[in-house]
PDB file of C-alpha atoms in Angstrom:
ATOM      1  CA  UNK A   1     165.145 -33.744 142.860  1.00 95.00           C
ATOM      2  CA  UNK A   2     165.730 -35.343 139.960  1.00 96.00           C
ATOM      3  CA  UNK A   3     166.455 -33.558 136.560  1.00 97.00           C
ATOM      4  CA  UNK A   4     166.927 -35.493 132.429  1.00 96.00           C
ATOM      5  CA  UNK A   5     167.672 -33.601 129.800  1.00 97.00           C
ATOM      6  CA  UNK A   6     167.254 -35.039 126.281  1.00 97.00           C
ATOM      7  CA  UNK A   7     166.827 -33.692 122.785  1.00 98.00           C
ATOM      8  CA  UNK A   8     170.943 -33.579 121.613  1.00 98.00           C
ATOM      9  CA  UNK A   9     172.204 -34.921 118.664  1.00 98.00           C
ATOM     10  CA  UNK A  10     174.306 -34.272 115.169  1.00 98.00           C
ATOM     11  CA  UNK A  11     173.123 -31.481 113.220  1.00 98.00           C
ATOM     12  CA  UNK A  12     174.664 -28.791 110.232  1.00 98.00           C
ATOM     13  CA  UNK A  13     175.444 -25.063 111.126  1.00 98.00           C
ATOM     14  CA  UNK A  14     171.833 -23.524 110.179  1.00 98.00           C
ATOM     15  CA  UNK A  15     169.920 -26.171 111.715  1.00 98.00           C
ATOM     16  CA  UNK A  16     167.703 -26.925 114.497  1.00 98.00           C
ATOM     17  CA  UNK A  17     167.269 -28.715 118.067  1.00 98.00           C
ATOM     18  CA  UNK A  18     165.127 -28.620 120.762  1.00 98.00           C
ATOM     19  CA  UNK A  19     166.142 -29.948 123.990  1.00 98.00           C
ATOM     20  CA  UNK A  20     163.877 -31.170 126.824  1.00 98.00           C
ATOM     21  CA  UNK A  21     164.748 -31.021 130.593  1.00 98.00           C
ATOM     22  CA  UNK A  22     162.089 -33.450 132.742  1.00 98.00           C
ATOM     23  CA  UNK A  23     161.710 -32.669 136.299  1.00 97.00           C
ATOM     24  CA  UNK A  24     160.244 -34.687 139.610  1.00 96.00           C
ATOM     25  CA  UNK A  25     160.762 -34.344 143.034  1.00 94.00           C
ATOM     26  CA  UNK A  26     159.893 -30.820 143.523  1.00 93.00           C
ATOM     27  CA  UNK A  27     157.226 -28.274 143.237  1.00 93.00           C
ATOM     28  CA  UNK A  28     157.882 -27.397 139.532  1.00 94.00           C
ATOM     29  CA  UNK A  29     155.695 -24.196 139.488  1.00 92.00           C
ATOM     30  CA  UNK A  30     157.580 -22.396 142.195  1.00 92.00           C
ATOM     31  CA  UNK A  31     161.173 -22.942 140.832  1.00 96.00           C
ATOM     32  CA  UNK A  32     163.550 -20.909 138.456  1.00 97.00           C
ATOM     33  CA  UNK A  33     165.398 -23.513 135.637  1.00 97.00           C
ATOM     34  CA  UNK A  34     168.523 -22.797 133.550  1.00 97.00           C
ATOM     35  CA  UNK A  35     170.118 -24.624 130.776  1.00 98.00           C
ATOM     36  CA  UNK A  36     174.234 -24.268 130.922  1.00 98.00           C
ATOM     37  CA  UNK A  37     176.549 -25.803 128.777  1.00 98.00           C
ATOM     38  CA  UNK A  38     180.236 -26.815 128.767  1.00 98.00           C
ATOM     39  CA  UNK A  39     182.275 -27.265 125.337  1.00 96.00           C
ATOM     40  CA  UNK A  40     185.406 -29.338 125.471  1.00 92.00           C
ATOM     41  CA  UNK A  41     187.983 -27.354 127.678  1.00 95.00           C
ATOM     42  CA  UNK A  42     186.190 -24.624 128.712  1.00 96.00           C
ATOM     43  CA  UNK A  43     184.039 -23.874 131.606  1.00 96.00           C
ATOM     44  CA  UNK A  44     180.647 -24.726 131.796  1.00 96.00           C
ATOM     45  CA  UNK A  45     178.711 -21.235 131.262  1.00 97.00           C
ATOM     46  CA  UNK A  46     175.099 -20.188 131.500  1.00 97.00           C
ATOM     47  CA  UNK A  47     172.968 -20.008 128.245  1.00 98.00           C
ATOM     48  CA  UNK A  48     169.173 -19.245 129.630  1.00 98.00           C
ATOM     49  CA  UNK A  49     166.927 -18.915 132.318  1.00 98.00           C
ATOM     50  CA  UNK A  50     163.197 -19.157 132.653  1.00 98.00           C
ATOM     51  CA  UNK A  51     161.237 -18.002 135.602  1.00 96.00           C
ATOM     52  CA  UNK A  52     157.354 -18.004 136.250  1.00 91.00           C
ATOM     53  CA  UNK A  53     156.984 -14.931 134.158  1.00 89.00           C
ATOM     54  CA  UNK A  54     160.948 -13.656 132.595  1.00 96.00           C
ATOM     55  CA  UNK A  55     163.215 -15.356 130.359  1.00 98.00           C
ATOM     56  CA  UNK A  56     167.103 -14.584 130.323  1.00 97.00           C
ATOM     57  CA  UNK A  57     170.077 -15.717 127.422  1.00 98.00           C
ATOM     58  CA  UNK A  58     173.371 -15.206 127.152  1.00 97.00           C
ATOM     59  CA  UNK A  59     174.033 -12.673 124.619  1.00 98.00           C
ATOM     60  CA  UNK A  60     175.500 -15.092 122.371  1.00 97.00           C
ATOM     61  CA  UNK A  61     171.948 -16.911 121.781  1.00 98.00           C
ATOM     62  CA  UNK A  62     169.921 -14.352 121.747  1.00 98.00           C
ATOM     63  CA  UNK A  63     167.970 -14.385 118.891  1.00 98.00           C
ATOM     64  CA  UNK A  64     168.384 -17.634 118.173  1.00 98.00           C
ATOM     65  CA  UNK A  65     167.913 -19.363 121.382  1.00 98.00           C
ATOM     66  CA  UNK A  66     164.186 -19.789 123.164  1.00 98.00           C
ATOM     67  CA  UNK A  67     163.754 -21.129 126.668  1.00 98.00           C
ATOM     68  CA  UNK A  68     160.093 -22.207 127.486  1.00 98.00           C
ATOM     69  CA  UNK A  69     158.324 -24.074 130.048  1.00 98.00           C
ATOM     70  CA  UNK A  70     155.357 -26.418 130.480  1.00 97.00           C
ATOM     71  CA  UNK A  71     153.997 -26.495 134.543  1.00 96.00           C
ATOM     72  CA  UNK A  72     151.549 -29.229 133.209  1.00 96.00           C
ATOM     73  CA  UNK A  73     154.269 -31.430 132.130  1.00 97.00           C
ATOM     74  CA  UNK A  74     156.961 -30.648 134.778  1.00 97.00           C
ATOM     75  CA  UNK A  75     159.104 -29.874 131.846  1.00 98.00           C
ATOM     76  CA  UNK A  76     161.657 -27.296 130.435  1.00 98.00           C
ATOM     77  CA  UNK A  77     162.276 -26.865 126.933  1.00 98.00           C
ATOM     78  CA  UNK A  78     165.377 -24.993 125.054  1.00 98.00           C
ATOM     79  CA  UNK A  79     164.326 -24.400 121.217  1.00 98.00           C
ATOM     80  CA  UNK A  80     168.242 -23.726 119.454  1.00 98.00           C
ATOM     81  CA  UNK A  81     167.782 -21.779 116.268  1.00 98.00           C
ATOM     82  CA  UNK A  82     170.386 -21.266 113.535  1.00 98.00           C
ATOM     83  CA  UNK A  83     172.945 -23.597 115.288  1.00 98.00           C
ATOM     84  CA  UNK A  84     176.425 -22.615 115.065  1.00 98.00           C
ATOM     85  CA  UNK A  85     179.825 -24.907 115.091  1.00 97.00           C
ATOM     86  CA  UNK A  86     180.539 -22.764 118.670  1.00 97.00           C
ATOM     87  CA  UNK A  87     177.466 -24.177 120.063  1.00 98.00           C
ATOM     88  CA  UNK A  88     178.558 -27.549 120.624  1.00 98.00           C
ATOM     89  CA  UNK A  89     179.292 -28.464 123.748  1.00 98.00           C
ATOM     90  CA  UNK A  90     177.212 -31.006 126.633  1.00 98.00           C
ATOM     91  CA  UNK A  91     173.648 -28.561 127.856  1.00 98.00           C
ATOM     92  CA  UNK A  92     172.548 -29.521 131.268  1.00 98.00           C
ATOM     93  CA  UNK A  93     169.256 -28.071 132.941  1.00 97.00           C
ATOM     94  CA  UNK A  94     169.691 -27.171 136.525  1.00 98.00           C
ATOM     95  CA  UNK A  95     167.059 -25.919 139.351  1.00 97.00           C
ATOM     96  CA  UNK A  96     167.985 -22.478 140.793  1.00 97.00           C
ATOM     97  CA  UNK A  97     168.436 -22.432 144.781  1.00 96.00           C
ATOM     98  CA  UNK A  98     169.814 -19.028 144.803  1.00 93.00           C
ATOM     99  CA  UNK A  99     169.413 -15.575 143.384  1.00 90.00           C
ATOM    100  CA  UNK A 100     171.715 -14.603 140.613  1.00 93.00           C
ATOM    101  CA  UNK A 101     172.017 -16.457 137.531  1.00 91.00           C
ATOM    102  CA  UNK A 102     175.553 -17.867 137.867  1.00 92.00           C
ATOM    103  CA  UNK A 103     176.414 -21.434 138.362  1.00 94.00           C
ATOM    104  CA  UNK A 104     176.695 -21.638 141.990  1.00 95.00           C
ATOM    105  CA  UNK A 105     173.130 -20.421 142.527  1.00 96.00           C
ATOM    106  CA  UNK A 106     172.084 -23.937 140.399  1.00 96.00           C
ATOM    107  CA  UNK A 107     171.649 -27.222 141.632  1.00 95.00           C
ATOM    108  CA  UNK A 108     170.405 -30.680 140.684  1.00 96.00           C
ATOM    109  CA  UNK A 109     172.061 -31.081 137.382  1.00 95.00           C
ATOM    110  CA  UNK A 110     171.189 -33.343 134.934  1.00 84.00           C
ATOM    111  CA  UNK A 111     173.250 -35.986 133.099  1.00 90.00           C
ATOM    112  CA  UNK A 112     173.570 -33.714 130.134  1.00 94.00           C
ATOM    113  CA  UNK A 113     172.668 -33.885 126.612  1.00 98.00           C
ATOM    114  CA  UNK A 114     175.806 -33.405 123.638  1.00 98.00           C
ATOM    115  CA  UNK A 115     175.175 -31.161 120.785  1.00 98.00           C
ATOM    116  CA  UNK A 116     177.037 -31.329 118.340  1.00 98.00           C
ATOM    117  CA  UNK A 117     177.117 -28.798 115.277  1.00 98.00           C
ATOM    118  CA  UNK A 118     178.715 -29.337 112.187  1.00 97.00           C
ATOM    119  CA  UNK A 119     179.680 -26.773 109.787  1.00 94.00           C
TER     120      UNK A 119
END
């Protein structure tokens, strides 16, 4: 299983990004994704979820934040909204092996994609 995210990038507080996970090697359909990110010194923490059918943020996205995903293009989408300094940090996608949305459940990260907000 192979995941790449893409989409980061240099933008002002207020602005907007859309980041793009790309998956192969598995039966895309059937699968839970998540999008996590990690800020400089801190732990990496979950942001959203997507399944076949439910969605799930973090409160501090929510709102803002919109998780989507295409089956026809084996692809998983994060649309960021009213960026805020706080949300910079390196967003990975990840495929969900397990049952409860916490890191340990995830596997096959990507490389990672930086945002980076500017206020």
């Amino acid at each position: 299983v192979q995941l790449q995210a893409s989409g980061g990038g240099l933008v002002q507080a207020g602005g907007s990004l859309r980041l793009s996970c790309a998956a192969s090697g598995l039966t895309f359909s059937g699968y839970t994704f998540g999008w996590f990110r990690q800020a400089p010194g801190k732990e990496r923490e979950f942001v959203a979820a997507i399944t076949w059918s439910s969605t799930y943020y973090t409160d501090s996205v929510k709102g803002r934040f919109t998780i989507s995903r295409d089956n026809a293009k084996n692809t998983v989408y994060l649309q960021m909204t009213s960026l805020k300094p706080e949300d910079t940090a390196l967003y990975y996608c990840a495929v969900m092996y397990g049952n409860r949305l916490r890191e340990t459940d995830f596997g096959s990260w990507g490389q990672g994609t930086q945002v980076t907000v500017s206020s």
